[in-house]
Backbone as a chain_set.jsonl record, in Angstrom:
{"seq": "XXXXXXXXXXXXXXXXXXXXXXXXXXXXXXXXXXXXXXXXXXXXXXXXXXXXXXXXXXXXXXXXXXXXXXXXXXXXXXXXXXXXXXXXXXXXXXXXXXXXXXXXXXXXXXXXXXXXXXXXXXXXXXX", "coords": {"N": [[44.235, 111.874, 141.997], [43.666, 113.939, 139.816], [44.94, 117.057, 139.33], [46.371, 118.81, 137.528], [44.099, 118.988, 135.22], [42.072, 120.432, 132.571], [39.692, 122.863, 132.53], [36.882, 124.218, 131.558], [36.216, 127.801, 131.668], [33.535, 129.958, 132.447], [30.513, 130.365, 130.522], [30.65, 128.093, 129.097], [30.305, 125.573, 130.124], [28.714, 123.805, 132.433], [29.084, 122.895, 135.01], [31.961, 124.187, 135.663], [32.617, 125.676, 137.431], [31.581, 124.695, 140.136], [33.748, 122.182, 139.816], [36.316, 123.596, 139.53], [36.387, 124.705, 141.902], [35.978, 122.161, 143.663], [38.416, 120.852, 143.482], [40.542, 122.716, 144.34], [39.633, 122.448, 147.263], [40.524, 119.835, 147.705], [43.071, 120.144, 147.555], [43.423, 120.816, 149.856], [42.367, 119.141, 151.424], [42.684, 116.168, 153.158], [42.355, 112.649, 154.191], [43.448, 110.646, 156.645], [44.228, 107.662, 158.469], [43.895, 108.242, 161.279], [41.539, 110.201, 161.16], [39.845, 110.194, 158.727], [38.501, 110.897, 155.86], [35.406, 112.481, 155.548], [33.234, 112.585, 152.592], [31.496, 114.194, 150.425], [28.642, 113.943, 148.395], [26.902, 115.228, 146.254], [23.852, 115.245, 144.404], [20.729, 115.895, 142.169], [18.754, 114.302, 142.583], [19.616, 112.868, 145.641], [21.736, 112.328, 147.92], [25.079, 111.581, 149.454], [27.604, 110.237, 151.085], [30.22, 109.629, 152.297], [33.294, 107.735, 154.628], [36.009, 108.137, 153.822], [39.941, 106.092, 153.938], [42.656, 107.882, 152.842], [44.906, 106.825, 153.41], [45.17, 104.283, 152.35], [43.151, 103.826, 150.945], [41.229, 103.195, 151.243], [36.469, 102.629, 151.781], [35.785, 103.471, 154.84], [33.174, 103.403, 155.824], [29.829, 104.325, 154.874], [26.877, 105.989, 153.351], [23.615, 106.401, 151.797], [20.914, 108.209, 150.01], [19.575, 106.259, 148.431], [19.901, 103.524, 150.201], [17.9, 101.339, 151.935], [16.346, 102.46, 154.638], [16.218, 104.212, 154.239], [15.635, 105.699, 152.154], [12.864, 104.774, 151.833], [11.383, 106.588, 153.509], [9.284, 109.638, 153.658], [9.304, 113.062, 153.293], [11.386, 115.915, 152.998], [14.825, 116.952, 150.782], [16.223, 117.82, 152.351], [15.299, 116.708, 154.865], [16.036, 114.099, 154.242], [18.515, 114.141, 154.182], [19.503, 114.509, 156.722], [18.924, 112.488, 158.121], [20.825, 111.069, 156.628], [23.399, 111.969, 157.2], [23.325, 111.258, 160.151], [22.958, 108.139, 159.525], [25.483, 107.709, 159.114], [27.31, 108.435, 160.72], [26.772, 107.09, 162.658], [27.556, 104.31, 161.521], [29.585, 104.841, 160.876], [31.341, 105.37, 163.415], [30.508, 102.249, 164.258], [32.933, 101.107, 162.765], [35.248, 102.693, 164.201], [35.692, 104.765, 163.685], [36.019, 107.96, 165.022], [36.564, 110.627, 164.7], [36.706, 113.174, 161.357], [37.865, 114.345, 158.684], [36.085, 117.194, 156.925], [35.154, 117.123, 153.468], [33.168, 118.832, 151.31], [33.038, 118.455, 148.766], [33.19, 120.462, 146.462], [30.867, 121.6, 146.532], [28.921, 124.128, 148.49], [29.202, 125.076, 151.402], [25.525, 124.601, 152.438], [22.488, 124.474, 152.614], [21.243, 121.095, 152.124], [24.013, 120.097, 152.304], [25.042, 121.178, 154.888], [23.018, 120.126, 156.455], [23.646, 117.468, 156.661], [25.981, 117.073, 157.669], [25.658, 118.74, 159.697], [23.841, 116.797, 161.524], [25.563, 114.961, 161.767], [27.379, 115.589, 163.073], [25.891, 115.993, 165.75], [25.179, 113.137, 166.529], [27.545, 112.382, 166.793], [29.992, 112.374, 165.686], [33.136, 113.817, 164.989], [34.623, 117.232, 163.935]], "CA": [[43.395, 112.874, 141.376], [44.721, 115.166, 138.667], [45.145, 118.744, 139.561], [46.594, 119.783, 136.296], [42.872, 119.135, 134.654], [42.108, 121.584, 132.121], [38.217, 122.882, 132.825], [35.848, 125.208, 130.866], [35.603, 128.532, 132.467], [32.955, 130.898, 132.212], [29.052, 129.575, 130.57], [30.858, 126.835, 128.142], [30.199, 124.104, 130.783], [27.232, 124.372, 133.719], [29.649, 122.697, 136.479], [33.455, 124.204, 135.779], [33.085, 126.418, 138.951], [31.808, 123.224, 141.24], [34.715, 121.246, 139.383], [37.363, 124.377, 140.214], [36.042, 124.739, 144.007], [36.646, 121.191, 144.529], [40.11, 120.382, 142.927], [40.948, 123.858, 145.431], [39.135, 121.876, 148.25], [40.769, 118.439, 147.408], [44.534, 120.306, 147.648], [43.828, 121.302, 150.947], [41.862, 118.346, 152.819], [43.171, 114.748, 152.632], [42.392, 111.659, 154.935], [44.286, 109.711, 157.053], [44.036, 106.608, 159.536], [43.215, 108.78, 162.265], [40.998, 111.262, 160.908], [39.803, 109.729, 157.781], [37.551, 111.839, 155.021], [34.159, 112.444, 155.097], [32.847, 112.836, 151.361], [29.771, 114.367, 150.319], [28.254, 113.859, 146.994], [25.133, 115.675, 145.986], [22.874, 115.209, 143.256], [19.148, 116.788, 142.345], [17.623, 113.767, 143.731], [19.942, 112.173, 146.325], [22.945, 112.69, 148.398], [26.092, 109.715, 149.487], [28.658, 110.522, 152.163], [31.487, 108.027, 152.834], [34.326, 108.203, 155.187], [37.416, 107.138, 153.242], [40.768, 106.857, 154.675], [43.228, 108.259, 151.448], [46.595, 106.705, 152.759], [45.04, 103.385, 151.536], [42.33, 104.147, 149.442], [39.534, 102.275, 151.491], [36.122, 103.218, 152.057], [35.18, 103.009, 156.215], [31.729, 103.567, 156.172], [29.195, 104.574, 153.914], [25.513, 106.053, 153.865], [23.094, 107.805, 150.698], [19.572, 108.236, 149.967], [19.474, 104.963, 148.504], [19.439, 102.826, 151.586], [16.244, 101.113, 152.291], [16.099, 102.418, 155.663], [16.089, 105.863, 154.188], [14.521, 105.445, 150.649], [10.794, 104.767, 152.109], [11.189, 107.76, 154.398], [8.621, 110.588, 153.403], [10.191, 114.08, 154.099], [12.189, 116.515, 152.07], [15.769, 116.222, 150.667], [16.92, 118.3, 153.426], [15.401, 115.401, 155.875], [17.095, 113.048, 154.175], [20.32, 114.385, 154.423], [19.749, 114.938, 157.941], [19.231, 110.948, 157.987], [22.013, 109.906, 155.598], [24.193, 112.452, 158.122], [23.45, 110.302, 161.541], [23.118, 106.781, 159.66], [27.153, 107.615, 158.736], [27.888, 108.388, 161.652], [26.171, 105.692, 163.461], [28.259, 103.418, 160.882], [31.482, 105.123, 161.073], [31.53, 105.062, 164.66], [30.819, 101.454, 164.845], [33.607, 100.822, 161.936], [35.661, 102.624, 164.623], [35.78, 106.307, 163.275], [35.717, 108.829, 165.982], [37.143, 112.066, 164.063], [37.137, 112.935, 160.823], [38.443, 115.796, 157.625], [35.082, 117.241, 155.473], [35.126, 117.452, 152.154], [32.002, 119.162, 150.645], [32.888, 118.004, 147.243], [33.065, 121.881, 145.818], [29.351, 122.512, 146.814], [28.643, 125.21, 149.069], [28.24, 124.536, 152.614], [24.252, 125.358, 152.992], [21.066, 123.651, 152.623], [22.049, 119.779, 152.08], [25.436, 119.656, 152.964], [25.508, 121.428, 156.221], [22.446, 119.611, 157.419], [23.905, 115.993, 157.339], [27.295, 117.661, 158.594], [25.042, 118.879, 161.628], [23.066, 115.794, 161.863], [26.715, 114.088, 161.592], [28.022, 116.022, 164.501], [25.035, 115.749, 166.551], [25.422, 111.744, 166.084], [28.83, 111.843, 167.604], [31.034, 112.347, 164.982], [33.782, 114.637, 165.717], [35.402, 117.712, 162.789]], "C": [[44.285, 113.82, 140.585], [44.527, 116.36, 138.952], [45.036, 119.474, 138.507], [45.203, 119.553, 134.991], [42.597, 120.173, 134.109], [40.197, 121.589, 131.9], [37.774, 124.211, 132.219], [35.816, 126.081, 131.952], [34.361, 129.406, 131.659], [31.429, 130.237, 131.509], [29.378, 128.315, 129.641], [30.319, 125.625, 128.897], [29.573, 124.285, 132.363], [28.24, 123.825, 134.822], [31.408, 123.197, 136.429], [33.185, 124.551, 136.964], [33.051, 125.681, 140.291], [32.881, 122.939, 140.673], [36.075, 122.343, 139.856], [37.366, 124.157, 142.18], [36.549, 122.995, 144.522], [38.157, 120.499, 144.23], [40.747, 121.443, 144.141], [40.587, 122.666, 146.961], [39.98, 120.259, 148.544], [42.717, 118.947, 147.768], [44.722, 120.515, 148.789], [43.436, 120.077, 152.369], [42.302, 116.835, 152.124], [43.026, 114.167, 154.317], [43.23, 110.65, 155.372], [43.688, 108.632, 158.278], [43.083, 107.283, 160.835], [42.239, 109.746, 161.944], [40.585, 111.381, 159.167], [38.416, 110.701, 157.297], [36.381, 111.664, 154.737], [33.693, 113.418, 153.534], [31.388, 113.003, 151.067], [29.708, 114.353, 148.528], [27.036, 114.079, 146.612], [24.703, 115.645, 144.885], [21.361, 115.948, 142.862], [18.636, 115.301, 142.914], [18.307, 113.368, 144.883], [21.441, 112.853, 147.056], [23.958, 111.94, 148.913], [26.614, 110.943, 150.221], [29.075, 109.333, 152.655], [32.65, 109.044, 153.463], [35.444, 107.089, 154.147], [38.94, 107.424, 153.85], [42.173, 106.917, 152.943], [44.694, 107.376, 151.761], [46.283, 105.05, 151.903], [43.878, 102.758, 150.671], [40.811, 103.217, 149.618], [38.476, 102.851, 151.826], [35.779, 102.585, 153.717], [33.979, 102.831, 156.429], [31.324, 104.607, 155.093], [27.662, 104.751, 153.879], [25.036, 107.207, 152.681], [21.718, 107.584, 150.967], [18.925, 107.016, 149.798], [19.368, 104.215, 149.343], [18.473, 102.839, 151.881], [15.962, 102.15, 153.649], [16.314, 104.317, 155.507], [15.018, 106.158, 153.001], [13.109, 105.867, 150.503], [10.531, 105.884, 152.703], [10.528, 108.866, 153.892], [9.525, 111.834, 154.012], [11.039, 114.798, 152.441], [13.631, 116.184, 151.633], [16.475, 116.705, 151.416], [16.893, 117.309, 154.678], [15.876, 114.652, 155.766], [18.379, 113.052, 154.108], [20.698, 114.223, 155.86], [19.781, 113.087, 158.533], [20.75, 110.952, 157.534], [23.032, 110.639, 157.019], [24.212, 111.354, 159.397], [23.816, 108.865, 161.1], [24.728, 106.504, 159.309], [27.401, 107.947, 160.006], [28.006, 107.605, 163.009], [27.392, 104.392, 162.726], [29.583, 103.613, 160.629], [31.897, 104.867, 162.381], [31.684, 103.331, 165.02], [32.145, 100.676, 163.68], [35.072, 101.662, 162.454], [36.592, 103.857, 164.482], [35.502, 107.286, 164.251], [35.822, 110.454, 165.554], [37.517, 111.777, 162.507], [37.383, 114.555, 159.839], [36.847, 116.03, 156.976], [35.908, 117.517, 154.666], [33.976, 117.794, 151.39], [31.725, 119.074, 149.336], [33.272, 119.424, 146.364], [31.423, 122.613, 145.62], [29.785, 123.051, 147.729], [28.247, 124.433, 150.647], [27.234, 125.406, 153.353], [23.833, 124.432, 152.641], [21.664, 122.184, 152.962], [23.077, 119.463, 153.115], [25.219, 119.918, 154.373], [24.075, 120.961, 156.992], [22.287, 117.898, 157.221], [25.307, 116.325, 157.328], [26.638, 118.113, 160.233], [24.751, 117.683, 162.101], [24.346, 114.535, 162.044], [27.356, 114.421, 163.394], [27.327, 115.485, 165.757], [25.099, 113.962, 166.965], [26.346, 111.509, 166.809], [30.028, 111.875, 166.477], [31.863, 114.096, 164.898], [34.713, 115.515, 163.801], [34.748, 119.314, 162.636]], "O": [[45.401, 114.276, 140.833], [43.389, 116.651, 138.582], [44.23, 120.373, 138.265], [45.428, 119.997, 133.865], [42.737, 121.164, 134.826], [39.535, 120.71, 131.348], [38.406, 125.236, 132.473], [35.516, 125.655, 133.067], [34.302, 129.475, 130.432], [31.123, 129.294, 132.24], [28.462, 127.526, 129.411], [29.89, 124.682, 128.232], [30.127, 124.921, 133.26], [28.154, 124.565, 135.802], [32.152, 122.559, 137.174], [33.503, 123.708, 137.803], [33.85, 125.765, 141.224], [33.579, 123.847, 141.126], [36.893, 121.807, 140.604], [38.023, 123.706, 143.117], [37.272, 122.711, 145.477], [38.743, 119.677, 144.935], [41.511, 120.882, 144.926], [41.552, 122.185, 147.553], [39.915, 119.71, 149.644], [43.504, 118.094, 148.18], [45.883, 120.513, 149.197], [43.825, 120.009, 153.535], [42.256, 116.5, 150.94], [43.358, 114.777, 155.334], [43.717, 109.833, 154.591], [42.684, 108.947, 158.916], [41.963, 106.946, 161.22], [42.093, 110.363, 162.999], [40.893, 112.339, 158.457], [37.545, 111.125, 158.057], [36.045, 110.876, 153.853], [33.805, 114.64, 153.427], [30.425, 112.283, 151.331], [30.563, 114.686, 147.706], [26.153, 113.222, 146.622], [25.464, 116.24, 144.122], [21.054, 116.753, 143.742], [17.978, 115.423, 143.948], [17.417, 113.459, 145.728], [22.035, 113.82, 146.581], [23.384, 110.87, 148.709], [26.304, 112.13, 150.118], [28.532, 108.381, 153.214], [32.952, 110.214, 153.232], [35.545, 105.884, 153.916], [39.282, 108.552, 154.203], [42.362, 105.952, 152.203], [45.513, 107.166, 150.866], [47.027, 104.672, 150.998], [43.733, 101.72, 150.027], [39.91, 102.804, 148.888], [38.795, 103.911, 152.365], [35.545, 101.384, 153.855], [33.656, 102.029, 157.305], [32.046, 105.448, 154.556], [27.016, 103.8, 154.319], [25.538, 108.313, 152.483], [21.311, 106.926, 151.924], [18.035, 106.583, 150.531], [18.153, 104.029, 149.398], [17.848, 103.864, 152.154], [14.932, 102.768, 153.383], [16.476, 105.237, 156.309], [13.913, 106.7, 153.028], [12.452, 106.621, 149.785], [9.402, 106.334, 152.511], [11.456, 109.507, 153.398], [10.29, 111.702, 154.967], [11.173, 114.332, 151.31], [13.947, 115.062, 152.028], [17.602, 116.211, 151.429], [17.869, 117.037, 155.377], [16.375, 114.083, 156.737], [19.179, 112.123, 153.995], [21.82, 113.904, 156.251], [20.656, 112.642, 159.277], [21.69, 110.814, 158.317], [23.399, 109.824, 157.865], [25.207, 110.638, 159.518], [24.637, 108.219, 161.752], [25.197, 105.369, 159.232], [28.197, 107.055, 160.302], [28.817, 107.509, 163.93], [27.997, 103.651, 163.5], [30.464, 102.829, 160.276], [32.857, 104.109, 162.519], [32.575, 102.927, 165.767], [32.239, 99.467, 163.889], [36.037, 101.604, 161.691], [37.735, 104.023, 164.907], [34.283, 107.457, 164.256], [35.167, 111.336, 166.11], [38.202, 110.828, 162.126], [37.1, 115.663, 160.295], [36.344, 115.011, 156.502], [37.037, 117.987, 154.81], [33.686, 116.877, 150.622], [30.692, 119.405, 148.755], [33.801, 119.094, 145.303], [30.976, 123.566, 144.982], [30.926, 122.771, 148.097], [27.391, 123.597, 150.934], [27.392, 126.283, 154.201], [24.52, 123.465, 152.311], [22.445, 122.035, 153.902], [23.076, 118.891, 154.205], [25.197, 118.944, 155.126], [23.94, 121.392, 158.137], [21.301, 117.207, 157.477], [25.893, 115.431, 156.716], [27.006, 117.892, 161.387], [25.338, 117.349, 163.13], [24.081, 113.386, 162.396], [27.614, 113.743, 164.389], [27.857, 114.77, 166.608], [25.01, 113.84, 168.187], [26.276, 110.535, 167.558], [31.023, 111.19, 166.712], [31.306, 115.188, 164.787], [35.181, 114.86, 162.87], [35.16, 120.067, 161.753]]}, "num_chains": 1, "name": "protein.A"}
């Protein structure tokens, strides 16, 4: 990832301040074997979270809105986070993930994020 990225401050460009917050966020949390990185990725309709482990660049497990077994699910996008949260941790666990680093991407941890980070914990996944 490039650090030295040169990014629009101020109203030139609607996401520099997400894109600052997570280059800051990205210098400080990094994944390894034991304790490999949970990644959140939010969108207006949908949300992805993968555990990746960074020293060799694989992903462990993986879970978004997309997934049939979430997709059909009626409910808000806060419920479905609270899904995508357990079905990663249901799938990291059996991929042999017990603990791992967040990474909130440079969103904010509220709405979304921190309720498939709860729904992650609650699940059994340890951070």
């Amino acid at each position: 990832m490039a650090y030295g990225v040169k990014i629009a401050k101020g109203d030139a460009y609607k996401g520099a301040a997400r894109k600052r917050r997570h280059i800051r966020v990205r210098k400080r949390v990094s994944g390894s074997a034991e304790r490999p990185r949970l990644v959140v990725t939010r969108s207006n309709r949908g949300i992805t979270a993968q555990v990746i482990d960074d020293n060799v660049g694989h992903t462990l497990a993986s879970a978004s809105t997309l997934d049939s077994s979430i997709r059909g699910v009626d409910g808000d996008k806060s419920a479905k986070a609270k899904q995508v949260g357990a079905l990663l941790a249901e799938r990291a666990k059996a991929a042999g993930v017990e603990s791992v680093v967040f990474d909130r991407g440079g969103n904010r941890y509220a709405g979304r994020i921190a309720a498939l980070a709860d729904a992650a914990r609650e699940a059994g996944l340890k951070f």
